Every structure is written in C-alpha cells, then in structure tokens.
Coordinates of C-alpha atoms in Angstrom, one line a residue:
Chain A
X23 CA 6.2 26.9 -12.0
X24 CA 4.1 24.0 -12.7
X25 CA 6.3 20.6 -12.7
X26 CA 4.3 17.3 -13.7
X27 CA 5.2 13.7 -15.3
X28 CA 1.7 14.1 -17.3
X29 CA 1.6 14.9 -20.7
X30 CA -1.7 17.3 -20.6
X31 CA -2.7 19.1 -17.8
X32 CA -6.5 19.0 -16.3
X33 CA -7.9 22.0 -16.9
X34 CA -5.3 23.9 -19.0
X35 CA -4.2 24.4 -22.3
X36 CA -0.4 24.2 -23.9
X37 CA -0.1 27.7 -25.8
X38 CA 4.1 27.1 -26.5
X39 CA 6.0 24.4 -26.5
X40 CA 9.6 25.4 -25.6
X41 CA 12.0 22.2 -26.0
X42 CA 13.4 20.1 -23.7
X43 CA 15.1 21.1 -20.1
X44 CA 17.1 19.4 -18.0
X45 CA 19.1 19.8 -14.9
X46 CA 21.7 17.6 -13.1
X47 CA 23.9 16.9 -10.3
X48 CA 26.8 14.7 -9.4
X49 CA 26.8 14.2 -5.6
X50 CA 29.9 11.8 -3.8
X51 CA 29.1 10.5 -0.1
X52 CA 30.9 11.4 2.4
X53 CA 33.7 8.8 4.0
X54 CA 31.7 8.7 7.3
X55 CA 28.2 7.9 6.1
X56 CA 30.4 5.4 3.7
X57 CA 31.3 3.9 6.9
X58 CA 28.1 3.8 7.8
X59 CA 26.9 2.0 4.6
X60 CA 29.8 -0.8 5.0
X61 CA 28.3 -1.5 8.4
X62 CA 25.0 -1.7 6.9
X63 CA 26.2 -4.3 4.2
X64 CA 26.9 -6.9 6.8
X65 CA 23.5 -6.4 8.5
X66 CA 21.7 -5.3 6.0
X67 CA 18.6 -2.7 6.3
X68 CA 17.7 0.9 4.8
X69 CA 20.5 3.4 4.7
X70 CA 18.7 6.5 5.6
X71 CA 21.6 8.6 5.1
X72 CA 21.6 8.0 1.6
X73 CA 18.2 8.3 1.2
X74 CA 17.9 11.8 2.4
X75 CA 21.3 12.5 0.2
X76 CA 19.6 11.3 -2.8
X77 CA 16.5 13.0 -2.3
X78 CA 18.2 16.4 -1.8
X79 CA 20.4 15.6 -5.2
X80 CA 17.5 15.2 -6.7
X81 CA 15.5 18.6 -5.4
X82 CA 18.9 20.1 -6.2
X83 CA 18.2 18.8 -9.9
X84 CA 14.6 19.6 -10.0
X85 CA 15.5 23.5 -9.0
X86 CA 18.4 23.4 -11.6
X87 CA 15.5 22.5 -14.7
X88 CA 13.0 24.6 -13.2
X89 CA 15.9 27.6 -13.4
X90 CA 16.7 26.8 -17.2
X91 CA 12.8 26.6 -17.6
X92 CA 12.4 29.9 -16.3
X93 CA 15.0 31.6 -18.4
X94 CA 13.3 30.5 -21.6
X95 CA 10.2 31.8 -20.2
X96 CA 8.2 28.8 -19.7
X97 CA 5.8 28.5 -16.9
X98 CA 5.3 24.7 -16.7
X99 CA 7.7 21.4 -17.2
X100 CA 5.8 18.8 -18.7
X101 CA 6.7 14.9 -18.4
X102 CA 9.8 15.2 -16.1
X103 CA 11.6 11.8 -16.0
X104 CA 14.5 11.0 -13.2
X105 CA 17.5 9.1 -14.2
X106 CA 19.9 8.1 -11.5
X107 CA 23.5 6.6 -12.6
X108 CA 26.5 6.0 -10.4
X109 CA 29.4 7.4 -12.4
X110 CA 32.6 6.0 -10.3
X111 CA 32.6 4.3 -7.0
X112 CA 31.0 6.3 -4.3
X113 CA 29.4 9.3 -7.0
X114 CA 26.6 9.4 -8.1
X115 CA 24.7 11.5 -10.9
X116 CA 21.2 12.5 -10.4
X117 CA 19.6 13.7 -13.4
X118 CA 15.8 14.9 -14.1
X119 CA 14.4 16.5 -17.6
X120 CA 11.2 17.5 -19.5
X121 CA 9.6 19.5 -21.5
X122 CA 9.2 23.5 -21.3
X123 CA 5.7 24.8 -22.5
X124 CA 3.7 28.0 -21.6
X125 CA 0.2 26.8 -20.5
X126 CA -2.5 28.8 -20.3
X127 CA -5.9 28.4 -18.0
X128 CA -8.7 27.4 -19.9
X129 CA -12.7 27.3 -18.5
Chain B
X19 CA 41.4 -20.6 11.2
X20 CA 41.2 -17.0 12.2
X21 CA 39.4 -15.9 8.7
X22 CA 37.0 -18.3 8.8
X23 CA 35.5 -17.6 12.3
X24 CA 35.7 -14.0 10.9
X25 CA 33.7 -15.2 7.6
X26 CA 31.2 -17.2 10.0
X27 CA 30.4 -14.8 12.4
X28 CA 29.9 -12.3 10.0
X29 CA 27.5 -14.7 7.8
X30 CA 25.4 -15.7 11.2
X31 CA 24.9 -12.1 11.9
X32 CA 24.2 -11.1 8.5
X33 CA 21.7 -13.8 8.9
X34 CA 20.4 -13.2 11.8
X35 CA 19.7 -8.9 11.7
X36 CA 19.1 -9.6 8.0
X37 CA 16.5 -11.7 8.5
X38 CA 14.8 -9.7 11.8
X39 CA 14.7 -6.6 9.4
X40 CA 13.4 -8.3 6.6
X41 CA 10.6 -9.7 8.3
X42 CA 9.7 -6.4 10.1
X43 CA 10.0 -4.3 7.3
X44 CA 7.5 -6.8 5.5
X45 CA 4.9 -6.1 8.3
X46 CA 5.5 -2.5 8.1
X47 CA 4.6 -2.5 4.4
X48 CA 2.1 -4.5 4.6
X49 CA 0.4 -2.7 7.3
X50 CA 1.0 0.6 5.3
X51 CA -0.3 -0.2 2.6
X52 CA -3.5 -1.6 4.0
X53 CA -3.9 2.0 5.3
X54 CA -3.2 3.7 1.9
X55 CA -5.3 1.6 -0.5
X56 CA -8.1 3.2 -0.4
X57 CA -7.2 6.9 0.4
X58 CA -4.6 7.3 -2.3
X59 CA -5.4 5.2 -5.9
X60 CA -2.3 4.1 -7.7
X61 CA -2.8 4.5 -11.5
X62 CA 0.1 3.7 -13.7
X63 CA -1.4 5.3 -16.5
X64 CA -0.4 8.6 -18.7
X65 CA -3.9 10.9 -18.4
X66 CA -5.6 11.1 -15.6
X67 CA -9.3 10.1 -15.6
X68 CA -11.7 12.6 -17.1
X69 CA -14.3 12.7 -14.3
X70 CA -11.8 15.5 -12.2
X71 CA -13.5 19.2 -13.2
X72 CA -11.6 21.4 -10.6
X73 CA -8.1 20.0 -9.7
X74 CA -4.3 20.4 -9.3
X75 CA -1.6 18.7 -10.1
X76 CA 1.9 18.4 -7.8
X77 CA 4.7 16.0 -8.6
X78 CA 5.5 14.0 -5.4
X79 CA 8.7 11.3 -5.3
X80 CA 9.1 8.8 -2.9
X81 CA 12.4 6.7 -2.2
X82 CA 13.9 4.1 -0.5
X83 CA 18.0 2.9 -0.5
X84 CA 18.0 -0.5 1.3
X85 CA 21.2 -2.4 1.8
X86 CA 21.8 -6.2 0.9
X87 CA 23.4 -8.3 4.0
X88 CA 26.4 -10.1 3.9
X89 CA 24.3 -13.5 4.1
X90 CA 22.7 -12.1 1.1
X91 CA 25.2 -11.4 -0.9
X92 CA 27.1 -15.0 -0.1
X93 CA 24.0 -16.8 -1.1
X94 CA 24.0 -15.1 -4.5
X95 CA 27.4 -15.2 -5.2
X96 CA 26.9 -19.1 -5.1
X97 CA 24.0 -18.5 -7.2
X98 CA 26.0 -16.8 -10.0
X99 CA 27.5 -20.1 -10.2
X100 CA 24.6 -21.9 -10.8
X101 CA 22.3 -19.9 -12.2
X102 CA 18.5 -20.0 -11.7
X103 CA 16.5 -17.2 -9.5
X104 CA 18.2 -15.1 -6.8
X105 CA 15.6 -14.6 -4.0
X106 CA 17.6 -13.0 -2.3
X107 CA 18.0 -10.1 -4.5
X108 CA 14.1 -10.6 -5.4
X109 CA 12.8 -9.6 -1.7
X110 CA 15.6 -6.8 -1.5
X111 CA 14.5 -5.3 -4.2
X112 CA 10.9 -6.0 -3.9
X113 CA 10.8 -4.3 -0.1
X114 CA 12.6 -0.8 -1.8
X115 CA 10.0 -0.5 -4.1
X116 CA 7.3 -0.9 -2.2
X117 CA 8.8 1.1 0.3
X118 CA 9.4 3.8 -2.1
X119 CA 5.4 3.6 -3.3
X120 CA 4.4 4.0 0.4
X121 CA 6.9 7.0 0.8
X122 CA 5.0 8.9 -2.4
X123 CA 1.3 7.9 -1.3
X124 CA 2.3 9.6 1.9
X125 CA 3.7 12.7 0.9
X126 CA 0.4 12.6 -1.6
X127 CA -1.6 12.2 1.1
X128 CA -0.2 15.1 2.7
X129 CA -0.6 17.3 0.2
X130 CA -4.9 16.3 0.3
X131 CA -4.5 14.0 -2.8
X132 CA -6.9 11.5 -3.7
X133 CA -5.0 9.6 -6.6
X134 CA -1.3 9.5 -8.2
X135 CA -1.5 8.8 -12.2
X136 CA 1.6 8.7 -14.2
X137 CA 3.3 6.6 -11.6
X138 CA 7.0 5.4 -12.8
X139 CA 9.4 3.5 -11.0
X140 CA 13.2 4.1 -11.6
X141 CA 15.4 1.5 -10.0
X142 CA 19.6 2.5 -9.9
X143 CA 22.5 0.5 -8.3
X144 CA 24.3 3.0 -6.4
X145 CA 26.9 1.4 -4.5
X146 CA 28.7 -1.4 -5.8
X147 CA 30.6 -3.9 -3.5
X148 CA 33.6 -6.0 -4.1
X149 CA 33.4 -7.4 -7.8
X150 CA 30.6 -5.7 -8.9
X151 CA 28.2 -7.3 -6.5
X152 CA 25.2 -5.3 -5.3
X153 CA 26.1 -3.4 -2.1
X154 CA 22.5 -1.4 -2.3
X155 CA 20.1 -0.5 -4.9
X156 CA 17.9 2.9 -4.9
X157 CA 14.3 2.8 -5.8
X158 CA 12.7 5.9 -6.8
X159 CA 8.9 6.1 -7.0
X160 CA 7.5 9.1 -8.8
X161 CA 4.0 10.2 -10.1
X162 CA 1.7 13.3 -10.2
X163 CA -0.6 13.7 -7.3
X164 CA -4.4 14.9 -8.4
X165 CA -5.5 17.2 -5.5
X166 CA -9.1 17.9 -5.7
X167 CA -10.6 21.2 -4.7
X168 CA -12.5 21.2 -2.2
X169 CA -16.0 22.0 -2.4
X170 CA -16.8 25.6 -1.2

C-alpha cells in the first residue's frame, strides 16, 4: 500500500479512482503524564511524552485508512492530509484522509 | 503574602529554565539544520521535479509538542490587555515548527531521501490551560520523501 500527500505519483499511472478514505482516533492522556505536562507548564520545554502519544495516534490513524483503503480494493492513498483537534480537555482526535485509487506501473 | 512569593518564585523559575531551554533548543536547531540543508531539499510544492526517472515515494511526519512557561504565559496575558505582538508565543511556536521540519528531514534521511515535496505544516493547540490560554501547541510536519534508486 502506497501512502503519499502528492497528487501524481513519479512513474505510475492512476487506473481507478476510488473516493475518499479516512481514518481516525480519539486518544485521552493519561493523569500521570498530565502531571507531567503541568510541571512542564511552569518550566517550559518539549513534552516528549506527548509527542510519542501523538505520533502513535496518528500511525493508529494512518493503519485505520489504509484498512478501509484496502477493503475497497485500492492499492495506493493519494493526498493524505492530517488534522489534529482537541475535543474536551485532555482528548484529543487525530484524524488523517485521502484519496483511494488503483495505480498501475507505467515504463 | 504567602501567594505572592508562590506567584514569584514560580515566575523567576519559569524565567529562568524557560529561558536556558529556549536558548539551547535555538542552538540545536540551528546547528541541525546546518547539517540537513543540503542533504535533504525542502520543497513546499505539489509535483515533484521532473528530472527524477527511477524513484519512490514514502510519506515521512515529523512532530514536536513544546510547552509554554509560566513566565510565558504571564507576559501574554498582559499582552491580551494591550494588544500588539506576543513574542513570546512567536518563538514557542516558531522552535515547534522547526523542530518538527528537522524531525521529518531526519527520518527522510534515514530512509536514503534526497528531497521532501509536498511539505505541509499542521499546527493544533492540544492542551489548554486556565482560561483558554495556551498550555502547549503540537506542530506536525508532513511531506513525501523522493528516494532515488541507486544506480546499479
């Protein structure tokens, strides 16, 4: 499964275009790592913890569209966008989505 | 009394570590992406340059979250009052973005990449403090890495 932000793909062509895919997840922090975070809000700094979290949220999203791709038979997902919005305090929803096509190799 | 030695000590070491990881993170950046500018090219644009025959293509993210200090936060809430630019919030948000470029030109570097085209940027508040203030923003850098083949 071919996932790319580009529009056209070097060296292939788009044979069916299969609609839009997406996939998302809603991930809360945990109260420790919140700790953690109101520490860091009086010093200040990167908050590692949440940046692994989000990055796994977001895999977690990228697997989910590339399953719903898969089921309509596509084997690429063209222009994937990420949207991140925090939905209450301490959730957040992670959200990625694009478009399903069949490409073919061309030469 | 006792509230505002609380509220002083906690703007002086706001202050103080804020400041000390400010100015290294700056030096880290700057020394990163020194390192990257020529190996990986940044291009924000939608198609990729023609001149690549043989290629492939891999999405590669890069992120940072980076927390706002309590100093920080003081100093804007008294701009709020006033209006006018909020530096404070400028270099916070300016040090997750390039933080989260650097993250992506790594992992495409990694993965034998010579360029990233198609790069977007996707900024997201994700916890808020008291009032709505900014407790610490997200930056997500995303693009497709061009990995060359290598020549048999």
């Amino acid at each position: 499964m071919l996932i790319t932000n580009l529009e056209i793909v070097p060296g292939h062509r788009i044979t069916r275009h299969l609609g839009l895919v997406q996939g998302s997840t809603v991930r809360a922090k945990h109260v420790g790592r919140d700790i953690m975070a109101g520490f860091k809000n009086i010093f200040g700094g990167e908050l590692k913890a949440y940046t692994e979290l989000l990055q796994e949220s977001r895999e977690e999203a990228l697997t989910r569209m590339k399953q719903q791709a898969e089921a309509i038979g596509a084997n690429a997902v063209l222009n994937v966008r990420f949207s991140t919005s925090s939905l209450t305090q301490g959730a957040a929803e992670l959200f990625a989505y694009g478009t399903a096509v069949v490409l073919e190799e061309t030469r | 009394m006792s509230e505002l030695i609380i509220f002083i000590s906690l703007m002086l070491t706001g202050y103080i570590f804020g400041q000390m990881a400010e100015r290294g993170h700056y030096r880290s950046i700057l020394r990163r992406e020194e390192a990257f500018r020529e190996r990986v090219l940044l291009m924000p644009v939608r198609t990729p340059p023609p001149l690549q025959r043989g290629c492939t293509t891999r999405l590669v993210t890069g992120s940072a979250v980076i927390s706002v200090d309590y100093f920080k936060r003081f100093v804007a809430g008294l701009r709020n009052l006033f209006g006018g630019r909020i530096t404070t919030y400028e270099s916070l948000l300016d040090r997750a973005r390039r933080e989260a470029i650097l993250r992506m030109q790594k992992r495409a570097h990694a993965a034998g990449a010579t360029m990233v085209v198609n790069l977007k940027l996707e900024t997201a508040s994700i916890s808020k403090g008291i009032g709505d203030s900014i407790g610490s923003v997200e930056v997500l850098a995303y693009g497709t890495a061009i990995i060359p083949h290598r020549e048999p």
